[in-house]
Structures are given as structure tokens and as C-alpha cells.
JSON list of C-alpha atoms in Angstrom, two decimals:
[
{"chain": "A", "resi": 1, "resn": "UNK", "atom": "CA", "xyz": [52.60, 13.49, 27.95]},
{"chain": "A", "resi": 2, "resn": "UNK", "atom": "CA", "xyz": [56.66, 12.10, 27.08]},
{"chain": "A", "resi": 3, "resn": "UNK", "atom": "CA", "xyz": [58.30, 15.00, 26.26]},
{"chain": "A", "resi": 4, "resn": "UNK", "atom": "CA", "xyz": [59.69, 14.59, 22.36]},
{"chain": "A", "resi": 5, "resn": "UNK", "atom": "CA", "xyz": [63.28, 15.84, 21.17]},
{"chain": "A", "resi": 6, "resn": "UNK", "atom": "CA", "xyz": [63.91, 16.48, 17.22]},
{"chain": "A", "resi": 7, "resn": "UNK", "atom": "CA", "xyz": [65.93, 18.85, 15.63]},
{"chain": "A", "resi": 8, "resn": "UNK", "atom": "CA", "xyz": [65.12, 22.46, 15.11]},
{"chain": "A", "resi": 9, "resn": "UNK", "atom": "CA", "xyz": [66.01, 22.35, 11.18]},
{"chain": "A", "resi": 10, "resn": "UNK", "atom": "CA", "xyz": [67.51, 20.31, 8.46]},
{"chain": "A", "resi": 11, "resn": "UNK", "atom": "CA", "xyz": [68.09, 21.15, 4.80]},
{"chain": "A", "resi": 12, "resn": "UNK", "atom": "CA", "xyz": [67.98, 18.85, 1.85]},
{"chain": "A", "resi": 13, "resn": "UNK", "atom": "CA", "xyz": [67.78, 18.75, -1.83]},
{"chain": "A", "resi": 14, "resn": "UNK", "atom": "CA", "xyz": [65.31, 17.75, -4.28]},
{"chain": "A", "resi": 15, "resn": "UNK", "atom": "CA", "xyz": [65.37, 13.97, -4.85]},
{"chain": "A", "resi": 16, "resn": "UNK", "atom": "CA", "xyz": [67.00, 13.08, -1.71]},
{"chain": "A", "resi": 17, "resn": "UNK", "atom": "CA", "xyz": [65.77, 10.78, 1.53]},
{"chain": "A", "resi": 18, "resn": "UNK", "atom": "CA", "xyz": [65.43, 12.80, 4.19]},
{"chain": "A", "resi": 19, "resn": "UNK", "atom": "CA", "xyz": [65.17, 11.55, 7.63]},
{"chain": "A", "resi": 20, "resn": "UNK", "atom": "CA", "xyz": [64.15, 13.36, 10.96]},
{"chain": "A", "resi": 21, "resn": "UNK", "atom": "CA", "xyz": [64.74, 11.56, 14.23]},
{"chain": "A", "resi": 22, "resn": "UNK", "atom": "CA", "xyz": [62.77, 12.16, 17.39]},
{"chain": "A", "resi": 23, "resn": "UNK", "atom": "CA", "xyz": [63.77, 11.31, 20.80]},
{"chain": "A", "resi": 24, "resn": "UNK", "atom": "CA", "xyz": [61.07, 10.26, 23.55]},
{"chain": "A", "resi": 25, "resn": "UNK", "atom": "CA", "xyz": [62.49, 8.34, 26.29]},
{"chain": "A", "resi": 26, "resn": "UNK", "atom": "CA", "xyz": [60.29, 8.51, 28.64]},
{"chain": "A", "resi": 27, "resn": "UNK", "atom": "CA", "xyz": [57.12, 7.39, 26.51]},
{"chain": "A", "resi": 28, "resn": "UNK", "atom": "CA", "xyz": [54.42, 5.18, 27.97]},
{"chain": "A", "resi": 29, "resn": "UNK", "atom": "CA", "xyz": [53.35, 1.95, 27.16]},
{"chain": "A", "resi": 30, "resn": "UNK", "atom": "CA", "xyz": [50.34, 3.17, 25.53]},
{"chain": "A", "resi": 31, "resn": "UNK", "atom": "CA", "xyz": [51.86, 6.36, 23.88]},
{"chain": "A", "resi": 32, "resn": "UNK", "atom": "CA", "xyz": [51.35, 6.15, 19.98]},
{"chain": "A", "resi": 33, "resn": "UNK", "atom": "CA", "xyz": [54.05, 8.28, 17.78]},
{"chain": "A", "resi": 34, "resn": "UNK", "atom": "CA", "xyz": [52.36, 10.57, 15.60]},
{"chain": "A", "resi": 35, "resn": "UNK", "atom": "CA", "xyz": [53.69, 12.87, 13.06]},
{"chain": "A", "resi": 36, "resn": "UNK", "atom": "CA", "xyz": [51.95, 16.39, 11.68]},
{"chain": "A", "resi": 37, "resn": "UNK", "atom": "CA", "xyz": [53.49, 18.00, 8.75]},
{"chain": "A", "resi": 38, "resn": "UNK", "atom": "CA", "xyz": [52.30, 22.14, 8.56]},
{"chain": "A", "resi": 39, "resn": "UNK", "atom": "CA", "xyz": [52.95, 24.14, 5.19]},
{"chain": "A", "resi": 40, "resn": "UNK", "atom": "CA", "xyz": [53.74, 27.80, 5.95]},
{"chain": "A", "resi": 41, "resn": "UNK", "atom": "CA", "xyz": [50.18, 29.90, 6.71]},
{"chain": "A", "resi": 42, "resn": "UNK", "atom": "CA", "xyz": [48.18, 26.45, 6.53]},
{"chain": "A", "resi": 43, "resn": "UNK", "atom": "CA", "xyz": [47.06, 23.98, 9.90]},
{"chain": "A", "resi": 44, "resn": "UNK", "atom": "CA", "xyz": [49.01, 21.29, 10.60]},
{"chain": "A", "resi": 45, "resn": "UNK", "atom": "CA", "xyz": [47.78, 18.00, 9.32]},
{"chain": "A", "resi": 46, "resn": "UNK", "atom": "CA", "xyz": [48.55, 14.16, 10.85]},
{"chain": "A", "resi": 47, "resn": "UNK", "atom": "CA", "xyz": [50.48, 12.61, 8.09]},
{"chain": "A", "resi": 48, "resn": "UNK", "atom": "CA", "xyz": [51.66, 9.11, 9.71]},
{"chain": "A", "resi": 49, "resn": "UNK", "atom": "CA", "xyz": [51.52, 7.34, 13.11]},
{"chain": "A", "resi": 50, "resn": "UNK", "atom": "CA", "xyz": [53.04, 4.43, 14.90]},
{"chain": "A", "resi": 51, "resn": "UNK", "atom": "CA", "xyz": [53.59, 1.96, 18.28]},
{"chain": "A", "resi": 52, "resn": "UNK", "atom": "CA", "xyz": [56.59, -0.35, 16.76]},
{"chain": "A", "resi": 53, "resn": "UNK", "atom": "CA", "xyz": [58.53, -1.94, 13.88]},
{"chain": "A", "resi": 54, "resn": "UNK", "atom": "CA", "xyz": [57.53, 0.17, 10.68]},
{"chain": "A", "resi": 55, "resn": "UNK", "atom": "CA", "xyz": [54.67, 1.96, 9.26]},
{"chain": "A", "resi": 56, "resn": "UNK", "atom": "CA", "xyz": [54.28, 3.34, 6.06]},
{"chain": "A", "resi": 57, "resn": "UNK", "atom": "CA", "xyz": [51.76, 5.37, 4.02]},
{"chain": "A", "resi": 58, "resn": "UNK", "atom": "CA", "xyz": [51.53, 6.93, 0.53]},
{"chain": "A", "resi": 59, "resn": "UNK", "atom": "CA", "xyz": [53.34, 9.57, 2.01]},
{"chain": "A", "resi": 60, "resn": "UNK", "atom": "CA", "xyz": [56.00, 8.77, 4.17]},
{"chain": "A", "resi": 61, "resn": "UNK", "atom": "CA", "xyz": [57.86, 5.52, 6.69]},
{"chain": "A", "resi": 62, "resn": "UNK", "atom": "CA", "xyz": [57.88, 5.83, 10.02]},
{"chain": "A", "resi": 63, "resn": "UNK", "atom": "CA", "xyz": [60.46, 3.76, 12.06]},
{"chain": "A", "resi": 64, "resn": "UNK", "atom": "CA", "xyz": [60.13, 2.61, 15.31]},
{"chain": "A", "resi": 65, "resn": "UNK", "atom": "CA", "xyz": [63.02, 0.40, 17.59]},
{"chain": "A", "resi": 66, "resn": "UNK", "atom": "CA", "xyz": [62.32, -2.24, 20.15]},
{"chain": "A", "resi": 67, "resn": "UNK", "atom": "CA", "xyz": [62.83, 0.06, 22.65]},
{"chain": "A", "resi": 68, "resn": "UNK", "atom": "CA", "xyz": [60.67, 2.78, 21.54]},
{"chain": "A", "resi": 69, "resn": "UNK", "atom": "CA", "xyz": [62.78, 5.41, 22.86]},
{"chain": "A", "resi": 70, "resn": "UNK", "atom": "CA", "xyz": [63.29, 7.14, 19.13]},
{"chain": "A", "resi": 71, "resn": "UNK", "atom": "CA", "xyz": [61.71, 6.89, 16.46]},
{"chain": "A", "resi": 72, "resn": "UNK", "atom": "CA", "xyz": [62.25, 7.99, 12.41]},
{"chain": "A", "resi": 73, "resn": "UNK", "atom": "CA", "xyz": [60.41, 9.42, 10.30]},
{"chain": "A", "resi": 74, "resn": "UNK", "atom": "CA", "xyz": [61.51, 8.83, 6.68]},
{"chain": "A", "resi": 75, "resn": "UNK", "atom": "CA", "xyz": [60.82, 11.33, 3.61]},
{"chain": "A", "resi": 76, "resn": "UNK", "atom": "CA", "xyz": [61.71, 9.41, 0.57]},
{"chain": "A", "resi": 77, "resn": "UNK", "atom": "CA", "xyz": [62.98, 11.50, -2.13]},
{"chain": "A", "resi": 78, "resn": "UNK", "atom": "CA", "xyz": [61.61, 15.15, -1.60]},
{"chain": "A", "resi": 79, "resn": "UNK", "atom": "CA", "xyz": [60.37, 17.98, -3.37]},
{"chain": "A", "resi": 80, "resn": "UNK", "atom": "CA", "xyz": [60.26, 21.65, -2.95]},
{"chain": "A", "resi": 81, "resn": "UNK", "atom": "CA", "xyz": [56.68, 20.80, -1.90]},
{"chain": "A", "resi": 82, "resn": "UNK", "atom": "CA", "xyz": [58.16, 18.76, 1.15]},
{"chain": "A", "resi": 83, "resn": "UNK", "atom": "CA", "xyz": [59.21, 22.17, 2.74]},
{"chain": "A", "resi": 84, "resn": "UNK", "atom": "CA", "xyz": [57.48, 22.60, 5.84]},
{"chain": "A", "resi": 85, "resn": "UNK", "atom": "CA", "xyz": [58.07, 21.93, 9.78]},
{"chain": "A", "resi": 86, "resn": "UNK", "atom": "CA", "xyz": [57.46, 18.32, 10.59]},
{"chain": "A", "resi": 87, "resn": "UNK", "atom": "CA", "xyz": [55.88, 17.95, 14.51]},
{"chain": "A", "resi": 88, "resn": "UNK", "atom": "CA", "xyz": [56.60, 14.59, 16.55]},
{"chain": "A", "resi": 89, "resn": "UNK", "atom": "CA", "xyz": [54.47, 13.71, 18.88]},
{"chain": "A", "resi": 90, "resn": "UNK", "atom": "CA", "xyz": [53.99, 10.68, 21.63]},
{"chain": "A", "resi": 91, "resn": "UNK", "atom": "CA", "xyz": [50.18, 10.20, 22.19]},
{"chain": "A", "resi": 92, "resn": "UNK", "atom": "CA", "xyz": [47.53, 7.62, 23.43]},
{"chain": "A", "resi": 93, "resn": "UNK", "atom": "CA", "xyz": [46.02, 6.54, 20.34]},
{"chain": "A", "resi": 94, "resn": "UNK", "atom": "CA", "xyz": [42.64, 8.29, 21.19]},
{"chain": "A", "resi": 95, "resn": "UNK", "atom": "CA", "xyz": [44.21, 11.49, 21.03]},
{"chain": "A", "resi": 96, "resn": "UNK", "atom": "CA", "xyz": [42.47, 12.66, 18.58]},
{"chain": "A", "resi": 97, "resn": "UNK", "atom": "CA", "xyz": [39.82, 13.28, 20.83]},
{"chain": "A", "resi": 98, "resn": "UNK", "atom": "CA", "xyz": [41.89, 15.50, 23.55]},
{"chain": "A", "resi": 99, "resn": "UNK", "atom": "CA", "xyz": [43.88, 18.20, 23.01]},
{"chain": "A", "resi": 100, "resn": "UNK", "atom": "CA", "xyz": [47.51, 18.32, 21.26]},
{"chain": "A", "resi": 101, "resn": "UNK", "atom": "CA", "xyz": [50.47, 19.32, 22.42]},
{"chain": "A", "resi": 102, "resn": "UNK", "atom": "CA", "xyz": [52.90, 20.47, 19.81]},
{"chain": "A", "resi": 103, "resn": "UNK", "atom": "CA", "xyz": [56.71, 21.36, 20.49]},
{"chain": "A", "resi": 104, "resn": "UNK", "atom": "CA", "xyz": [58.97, 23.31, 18.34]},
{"chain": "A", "resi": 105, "resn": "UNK", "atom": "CA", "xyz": [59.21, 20.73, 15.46]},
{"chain": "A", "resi": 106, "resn": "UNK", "atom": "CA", "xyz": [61.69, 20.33, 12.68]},
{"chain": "A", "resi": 107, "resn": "UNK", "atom": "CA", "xyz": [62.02, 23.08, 9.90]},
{"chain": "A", "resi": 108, "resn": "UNK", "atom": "CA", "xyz": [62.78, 21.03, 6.75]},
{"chain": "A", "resi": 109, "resn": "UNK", "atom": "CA", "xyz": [64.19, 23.57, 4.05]},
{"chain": "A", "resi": 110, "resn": "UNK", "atom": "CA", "xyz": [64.41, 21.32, 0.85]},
{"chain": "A", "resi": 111, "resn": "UNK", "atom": "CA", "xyz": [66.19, 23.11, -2.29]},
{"chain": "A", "resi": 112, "resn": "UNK", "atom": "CA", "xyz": [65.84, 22.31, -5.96]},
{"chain": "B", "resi": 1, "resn": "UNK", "atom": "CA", "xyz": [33.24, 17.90, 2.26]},
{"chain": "B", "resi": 2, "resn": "UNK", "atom": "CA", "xyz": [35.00, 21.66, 2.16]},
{"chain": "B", "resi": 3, "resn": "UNK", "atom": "CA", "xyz": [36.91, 21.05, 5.33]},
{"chain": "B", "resi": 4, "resn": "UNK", "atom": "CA", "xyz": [37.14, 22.94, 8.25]},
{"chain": "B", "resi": 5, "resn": "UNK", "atom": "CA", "xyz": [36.22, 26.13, 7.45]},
{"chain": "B", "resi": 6, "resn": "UNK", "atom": "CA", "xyz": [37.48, 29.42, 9.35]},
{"chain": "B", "resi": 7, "resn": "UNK", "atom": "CA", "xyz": [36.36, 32.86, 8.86]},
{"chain": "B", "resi": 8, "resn": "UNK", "atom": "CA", "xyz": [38.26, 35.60, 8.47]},
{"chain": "B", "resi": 9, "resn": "UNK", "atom": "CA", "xyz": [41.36, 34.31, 7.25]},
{"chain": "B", "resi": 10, "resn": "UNK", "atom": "CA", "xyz": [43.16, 37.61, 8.06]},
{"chain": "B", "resi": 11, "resn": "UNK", "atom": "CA", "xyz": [41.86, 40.13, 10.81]},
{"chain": "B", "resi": 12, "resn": "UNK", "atom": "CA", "xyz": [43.34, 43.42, 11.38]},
{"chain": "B", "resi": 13, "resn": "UNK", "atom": "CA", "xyz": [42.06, 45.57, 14.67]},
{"chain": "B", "resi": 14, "resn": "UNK", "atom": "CA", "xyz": [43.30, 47.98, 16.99]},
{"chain": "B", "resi": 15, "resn": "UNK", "atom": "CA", "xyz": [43.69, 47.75, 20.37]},
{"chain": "B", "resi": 16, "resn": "UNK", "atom": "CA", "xyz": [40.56, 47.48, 22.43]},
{"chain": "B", "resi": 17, "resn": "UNK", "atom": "CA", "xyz": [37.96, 46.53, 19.84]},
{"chain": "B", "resi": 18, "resn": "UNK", "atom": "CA", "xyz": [36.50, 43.02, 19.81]},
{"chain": "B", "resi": 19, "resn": "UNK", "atom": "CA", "xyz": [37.21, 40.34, 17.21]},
{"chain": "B", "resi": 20, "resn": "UNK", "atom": "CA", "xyz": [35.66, 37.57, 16.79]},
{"chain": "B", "resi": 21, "resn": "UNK", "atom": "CA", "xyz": [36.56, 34.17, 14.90]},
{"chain": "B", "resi": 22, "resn": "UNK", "atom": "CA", "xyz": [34.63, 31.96, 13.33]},
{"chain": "B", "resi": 23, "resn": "UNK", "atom": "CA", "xyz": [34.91, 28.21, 12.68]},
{"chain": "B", "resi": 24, "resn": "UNK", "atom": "CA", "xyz": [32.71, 25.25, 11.15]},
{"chain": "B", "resi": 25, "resn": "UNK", "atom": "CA", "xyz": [33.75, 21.62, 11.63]},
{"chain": "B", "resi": 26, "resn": "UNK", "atom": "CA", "xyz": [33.39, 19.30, 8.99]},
{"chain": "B", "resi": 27, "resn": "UNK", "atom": "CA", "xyz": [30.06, 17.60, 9.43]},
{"chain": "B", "resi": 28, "resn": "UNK", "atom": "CA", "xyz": [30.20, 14.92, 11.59]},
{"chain": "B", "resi": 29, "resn": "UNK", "atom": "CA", "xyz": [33.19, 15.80, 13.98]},
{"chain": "B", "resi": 30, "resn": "UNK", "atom": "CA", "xyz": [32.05, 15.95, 17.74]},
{"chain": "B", "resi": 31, "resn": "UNK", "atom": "CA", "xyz": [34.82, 17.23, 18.92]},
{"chain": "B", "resi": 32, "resn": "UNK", "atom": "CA", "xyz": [36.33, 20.50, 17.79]},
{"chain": "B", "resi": 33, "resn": "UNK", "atom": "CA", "xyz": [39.24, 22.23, 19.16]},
{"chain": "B", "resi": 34, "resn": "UNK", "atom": "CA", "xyz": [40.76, 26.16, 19.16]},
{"chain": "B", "resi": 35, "resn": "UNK", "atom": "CA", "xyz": [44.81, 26.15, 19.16]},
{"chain": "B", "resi": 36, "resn": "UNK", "atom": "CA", "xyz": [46.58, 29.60, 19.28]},
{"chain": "B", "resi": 37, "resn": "UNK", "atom": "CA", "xyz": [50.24, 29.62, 17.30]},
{"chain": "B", "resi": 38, "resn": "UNK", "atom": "CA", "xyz": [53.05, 32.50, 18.04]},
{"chain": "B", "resi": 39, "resn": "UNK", "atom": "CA", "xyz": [56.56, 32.54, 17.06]},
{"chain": "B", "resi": 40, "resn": "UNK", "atom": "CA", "xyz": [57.42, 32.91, 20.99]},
{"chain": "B", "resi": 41, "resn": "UNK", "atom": "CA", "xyz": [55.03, 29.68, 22.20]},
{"chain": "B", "resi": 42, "resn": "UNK", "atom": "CA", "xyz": [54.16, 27.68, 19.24]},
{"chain": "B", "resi": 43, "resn": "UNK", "atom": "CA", "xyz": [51.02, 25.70, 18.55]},
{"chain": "B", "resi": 44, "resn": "UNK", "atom": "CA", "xyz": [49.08, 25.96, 22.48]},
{"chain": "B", "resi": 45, "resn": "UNK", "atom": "CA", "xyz": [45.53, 25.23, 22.83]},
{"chain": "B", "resi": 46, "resn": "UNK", "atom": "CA", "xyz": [42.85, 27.25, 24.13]},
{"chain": "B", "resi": 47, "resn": "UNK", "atom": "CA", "xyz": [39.92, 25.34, 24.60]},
{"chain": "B", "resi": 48, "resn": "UNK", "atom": "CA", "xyz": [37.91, 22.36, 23.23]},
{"chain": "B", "resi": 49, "resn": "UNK", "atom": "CA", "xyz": [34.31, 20.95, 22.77]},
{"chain": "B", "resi": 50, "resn": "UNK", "atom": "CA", "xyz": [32.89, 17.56, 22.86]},
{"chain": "B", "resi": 51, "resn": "UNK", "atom": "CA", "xyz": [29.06, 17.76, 21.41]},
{"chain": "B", "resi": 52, "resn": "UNK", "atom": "CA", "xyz": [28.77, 21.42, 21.23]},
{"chain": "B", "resi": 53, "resn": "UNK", "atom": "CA", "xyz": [30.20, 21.48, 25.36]},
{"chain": "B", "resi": 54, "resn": "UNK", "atom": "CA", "xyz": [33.37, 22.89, 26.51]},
{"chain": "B", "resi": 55, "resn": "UNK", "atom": "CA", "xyz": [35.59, 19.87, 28.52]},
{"chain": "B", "resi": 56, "resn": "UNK", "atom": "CA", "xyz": [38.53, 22.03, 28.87]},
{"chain": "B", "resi": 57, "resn": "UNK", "atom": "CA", "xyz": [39.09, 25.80, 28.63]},
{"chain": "B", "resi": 58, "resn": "UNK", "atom": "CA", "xyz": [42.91, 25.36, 30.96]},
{"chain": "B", "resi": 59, "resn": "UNK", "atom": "CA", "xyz": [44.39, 27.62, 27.82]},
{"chain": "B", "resi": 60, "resn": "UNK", "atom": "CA", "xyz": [42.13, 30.47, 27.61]},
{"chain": "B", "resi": 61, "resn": "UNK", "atom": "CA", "xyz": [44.46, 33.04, 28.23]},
{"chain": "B", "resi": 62, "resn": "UNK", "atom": "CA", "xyz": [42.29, 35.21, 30.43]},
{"chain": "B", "resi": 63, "resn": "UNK", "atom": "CA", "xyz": [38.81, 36.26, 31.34]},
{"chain": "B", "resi": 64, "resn": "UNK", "atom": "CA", "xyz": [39.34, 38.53, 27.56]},
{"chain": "B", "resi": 65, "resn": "UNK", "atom": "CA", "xyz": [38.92, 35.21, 25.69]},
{"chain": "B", "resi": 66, "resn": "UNK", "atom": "CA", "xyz": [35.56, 33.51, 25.23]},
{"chain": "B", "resi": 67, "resn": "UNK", "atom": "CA", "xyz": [34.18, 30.99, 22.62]},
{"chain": "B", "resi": 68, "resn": "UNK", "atom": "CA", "xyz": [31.11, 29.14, 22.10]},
{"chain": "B", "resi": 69, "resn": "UNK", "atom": "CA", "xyz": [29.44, 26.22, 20.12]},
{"chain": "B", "resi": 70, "resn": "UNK", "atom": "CA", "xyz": [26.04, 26.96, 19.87]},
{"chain": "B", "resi": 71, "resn": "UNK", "atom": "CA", "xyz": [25.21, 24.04, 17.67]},
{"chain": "B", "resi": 72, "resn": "UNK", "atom": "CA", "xyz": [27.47, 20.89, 15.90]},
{"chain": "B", "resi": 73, "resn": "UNK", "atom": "CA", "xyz": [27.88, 23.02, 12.93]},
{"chain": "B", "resi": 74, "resn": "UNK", "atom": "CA", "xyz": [29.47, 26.60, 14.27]},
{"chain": "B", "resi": 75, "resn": "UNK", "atom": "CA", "xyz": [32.11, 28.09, 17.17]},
{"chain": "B", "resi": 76, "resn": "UNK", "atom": "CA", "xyz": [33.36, 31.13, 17.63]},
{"chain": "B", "resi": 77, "resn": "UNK", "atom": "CA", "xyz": [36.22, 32.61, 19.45]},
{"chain": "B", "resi": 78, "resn": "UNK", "atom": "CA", "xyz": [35.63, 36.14, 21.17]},
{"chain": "B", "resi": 79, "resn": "UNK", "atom": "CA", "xyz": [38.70, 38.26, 22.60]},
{"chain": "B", "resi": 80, "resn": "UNK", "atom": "CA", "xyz": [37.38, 41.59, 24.25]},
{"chain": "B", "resi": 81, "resn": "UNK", "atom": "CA", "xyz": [38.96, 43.82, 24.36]},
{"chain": "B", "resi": 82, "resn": "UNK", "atom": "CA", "xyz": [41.88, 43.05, 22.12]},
{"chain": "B", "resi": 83, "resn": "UNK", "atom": "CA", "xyz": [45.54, 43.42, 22.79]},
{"chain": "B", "resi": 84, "resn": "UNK", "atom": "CA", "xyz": [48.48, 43.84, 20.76]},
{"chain": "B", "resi": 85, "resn": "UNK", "atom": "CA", "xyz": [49.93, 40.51, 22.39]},
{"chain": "B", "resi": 86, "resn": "UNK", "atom": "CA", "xyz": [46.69, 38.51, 21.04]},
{"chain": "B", "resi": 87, "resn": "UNK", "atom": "CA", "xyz": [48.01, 39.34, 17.86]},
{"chain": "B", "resi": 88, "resn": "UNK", "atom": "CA", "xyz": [48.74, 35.18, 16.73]},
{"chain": "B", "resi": 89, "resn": "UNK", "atom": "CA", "xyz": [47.21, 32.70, 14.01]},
{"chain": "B", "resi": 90, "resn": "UNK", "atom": "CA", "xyz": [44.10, 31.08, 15.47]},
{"chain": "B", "resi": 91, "resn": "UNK", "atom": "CA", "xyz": [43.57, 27.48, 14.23]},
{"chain": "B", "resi": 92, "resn": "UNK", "atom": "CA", "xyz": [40.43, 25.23, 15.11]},
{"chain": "B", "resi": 93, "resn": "UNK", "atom": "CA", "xyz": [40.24, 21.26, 14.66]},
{"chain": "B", "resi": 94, "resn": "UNK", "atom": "CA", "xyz": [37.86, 18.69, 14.61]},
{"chain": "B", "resi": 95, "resn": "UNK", "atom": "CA", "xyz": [37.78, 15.18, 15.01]},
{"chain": "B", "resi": 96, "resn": "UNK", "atom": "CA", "xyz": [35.17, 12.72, 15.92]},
{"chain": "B", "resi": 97, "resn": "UNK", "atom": "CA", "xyz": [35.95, 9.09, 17.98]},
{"chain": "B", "resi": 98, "resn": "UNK", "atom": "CA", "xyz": [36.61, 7.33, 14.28]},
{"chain": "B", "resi": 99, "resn": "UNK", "atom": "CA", "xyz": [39.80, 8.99, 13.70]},
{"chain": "B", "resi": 100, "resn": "UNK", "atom": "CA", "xyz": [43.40, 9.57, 15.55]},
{"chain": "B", "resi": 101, "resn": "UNK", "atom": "CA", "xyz": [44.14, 12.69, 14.39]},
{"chain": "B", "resi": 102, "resn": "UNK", "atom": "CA", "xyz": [42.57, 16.17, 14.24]},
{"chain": "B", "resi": 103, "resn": "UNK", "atom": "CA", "xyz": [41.82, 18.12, 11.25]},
{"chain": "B", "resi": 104, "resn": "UNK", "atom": "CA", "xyz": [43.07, 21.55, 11.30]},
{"chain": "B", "resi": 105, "resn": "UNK", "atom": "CA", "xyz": [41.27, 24.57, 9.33]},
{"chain": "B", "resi": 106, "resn": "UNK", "atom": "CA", "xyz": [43.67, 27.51, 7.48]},
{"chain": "B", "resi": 107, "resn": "UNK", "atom": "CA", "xyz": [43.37, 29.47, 10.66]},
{"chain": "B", "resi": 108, "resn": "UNK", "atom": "CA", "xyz": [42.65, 33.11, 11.18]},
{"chain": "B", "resi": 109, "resn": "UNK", "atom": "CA", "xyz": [45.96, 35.49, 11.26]},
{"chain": "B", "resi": 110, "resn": "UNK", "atom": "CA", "xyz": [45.05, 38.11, 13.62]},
{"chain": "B", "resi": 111, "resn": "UNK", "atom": "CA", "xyz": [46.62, 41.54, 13.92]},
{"chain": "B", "resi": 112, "resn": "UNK", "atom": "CA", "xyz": [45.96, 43.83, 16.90]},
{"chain": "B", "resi": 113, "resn": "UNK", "atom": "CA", "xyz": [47.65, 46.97, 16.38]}
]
């Protein structure tokens, strides 16, 4: 599995674009990145997912360069509701069928 | 459909009793999955079924922890005896070939004292 780098936390404000990076450089050819957003005390739950160019979804962008060695995932305009740790991972795309590996994820703080 | 359901959502014990969690997949997912989350070692899973049989139990901690799927619809997650560094919120997932992504239940927050 490429080993993904993101920031421990970032803090925002209502209304703003947030943006978390992620850093796999060492992801495969065949390595999808996938995003899961976790509320405090619920699961985590996939919320966008990628190979290149852009993606985006009722709920958030993801961004993804040439080189696949980063990627972004982009929040537009946030709300308190947004609060919650944000989990990048770089999977085959039939992960969903073998297990997950999750690493620390970011811990977005968004205030009114 | 409900979701994935999980039973109890909180759990307190004391050491040395066994606990047992509960879990039903949403109907239709062959694949369901038990992931263990601490502070100290984050989101790590224990074991997972495909069609009610275990493929890979690698993160079952010790011979303490057992779990079954005794049909498509139920799984359970044993730990006997219980310590106080089990204590941890246990999450199971389901998915089924359709999908790319798992769907996580509420999880059970588990308290050994």
C-alpha cells in the first residue's frame, strides 16, 4: 500500500475553501485516491475518489496532477458541519472489497 | 435500508468478563469487515468476511479475540477475557463487489475498567 502524507490539522472559518493536500509518492499505477471523512463518535464514510485530472461530487473536488504524486482535496465553502478528520488514502479501485488502511488523517476544526 | 447496524453502542465491563459485539450488514453486502480505533493506533483492522467466511484475521490481537458470521445477516466480535487495553471503539463495514468503498456502522465504544 503507498504510504500517504497530509497534515495532522488545519483550521478554517465558516464560508471559506478549504483545501487538504496529501502526499503519496510512491503510489502504483493502479492505486486509486480515496478520501473518508469521520464525524466525531460516528464511522468513517468514503466521500470522493480519484486516478487523475479532477473529480467532483455533490460534496467535494478532488485534484489530481500528472504525476500523481499529490493530490487535493477541495472543501468549497465550509460549515461548522464540515468539522471532522478527513483520511487520504491510495488504493486499487477494488478496495472496497479488502481491508483499509487508515493513517492519522487531517483534523479540520472549522469556526463560525 | 437502516444501515449498518451495531449493537451496543456503548459497553462498559470490568476486567475479565466477556463482551461481545454485535453487527448486521446492510442486506446485500458480502463482505463485512471489523476495524478497532484508539487514540494511540488509529483506525486498524481486525478481521474480515467474504460470504459469511473469514479471509483474513492478521489483526486479531490475540487468541482473546474471536468473531463469527454465522449467516449474511449477523457477526459478532467476542474478547474473553477482557482487558483494560481492549478498551477502543469497534467499527464494522460492509461492502459488496458493486461498490469502492466500505460502509462503516456507529461502532461500539467499549470500556474495560
Amino acid at each position: 500500500l503507498a504510504k500517504t502524507t497530509q497534515p495532522i490539522s488545519m483550521d478554517s472559518y465558516e464560508g471559506q475553501e478549504v483545501n487538504i493536500t496529501c502526499s503519496h509518492n510512491n503510489i502504483a499505477t493502479n492505486d486509486y485516491i480515496t478520501w473518508y471523512q469521520q464525524f466525531p463518535s460516528q464511522g468513517p464514510r468514503f466521500i470522493i475518489q480519484g486516478y487523475k485530472t479532477k473529480v467532483t461530487n455533490e460534496v467535494a473536488s478532488l485534484f489530481i496532477p500528472a504525476d500523481r504524486k499529490s493530490s487535493t482535496l477541495s472543501l468549497p465553502r465550509v460549515s461548522l458541519s464540515d468539522t471532522a478528520v478527513y483520511y487520504c488514502l491510495a488504493i486499487k479501485r477494488d478496495t472496497g472489497r479488502r481491508a483499509l488502511t487508515f493513517g492519522s488523517g487531517t483534523r479540520l476544526q472549522v469556526q463560525p | 435500508d437502516a444501515g449498518v447496524i451495531q449493537s451496543p453502542r456503548h459497553e462498559v465491563t470490568e476486567m475479565g468478563q466477556e463482551v461481545t459485539l454485535r453487527c448486521k450488514p446492510i442486506s446485500g453486502h458480502d463482505y463485512l469487515f471489523w476495524y478497532r480505533q484508539t487514540m494511540m493506533r488509529g483506525l486498524e483492522l481486525l478481521i474480515y468476511f467474504n460470504n459469511n467466511v473469514p479471509i483474513d484475521d492478521s489483526g486479531m490481537p490475540e487468541d482473546r479475540f474471536s468473531a463469527k458470521m454465522p449467516n449474511a445477516s449477523f457477526s459478532t466480535l467476542k474478547i474473553q477475557p477482557s482487558e483494560p487495553r481492549d478498551s477502543a471503539v469497534y467499527f464494522c463495514a460492509g461492502t459488496s463487489s458493486q461498490y469502492n468503498e466500505q460502509f462503516f456502522g456507529p461502532g461500539t465504544r467499549l470500556t474495560v475498567l
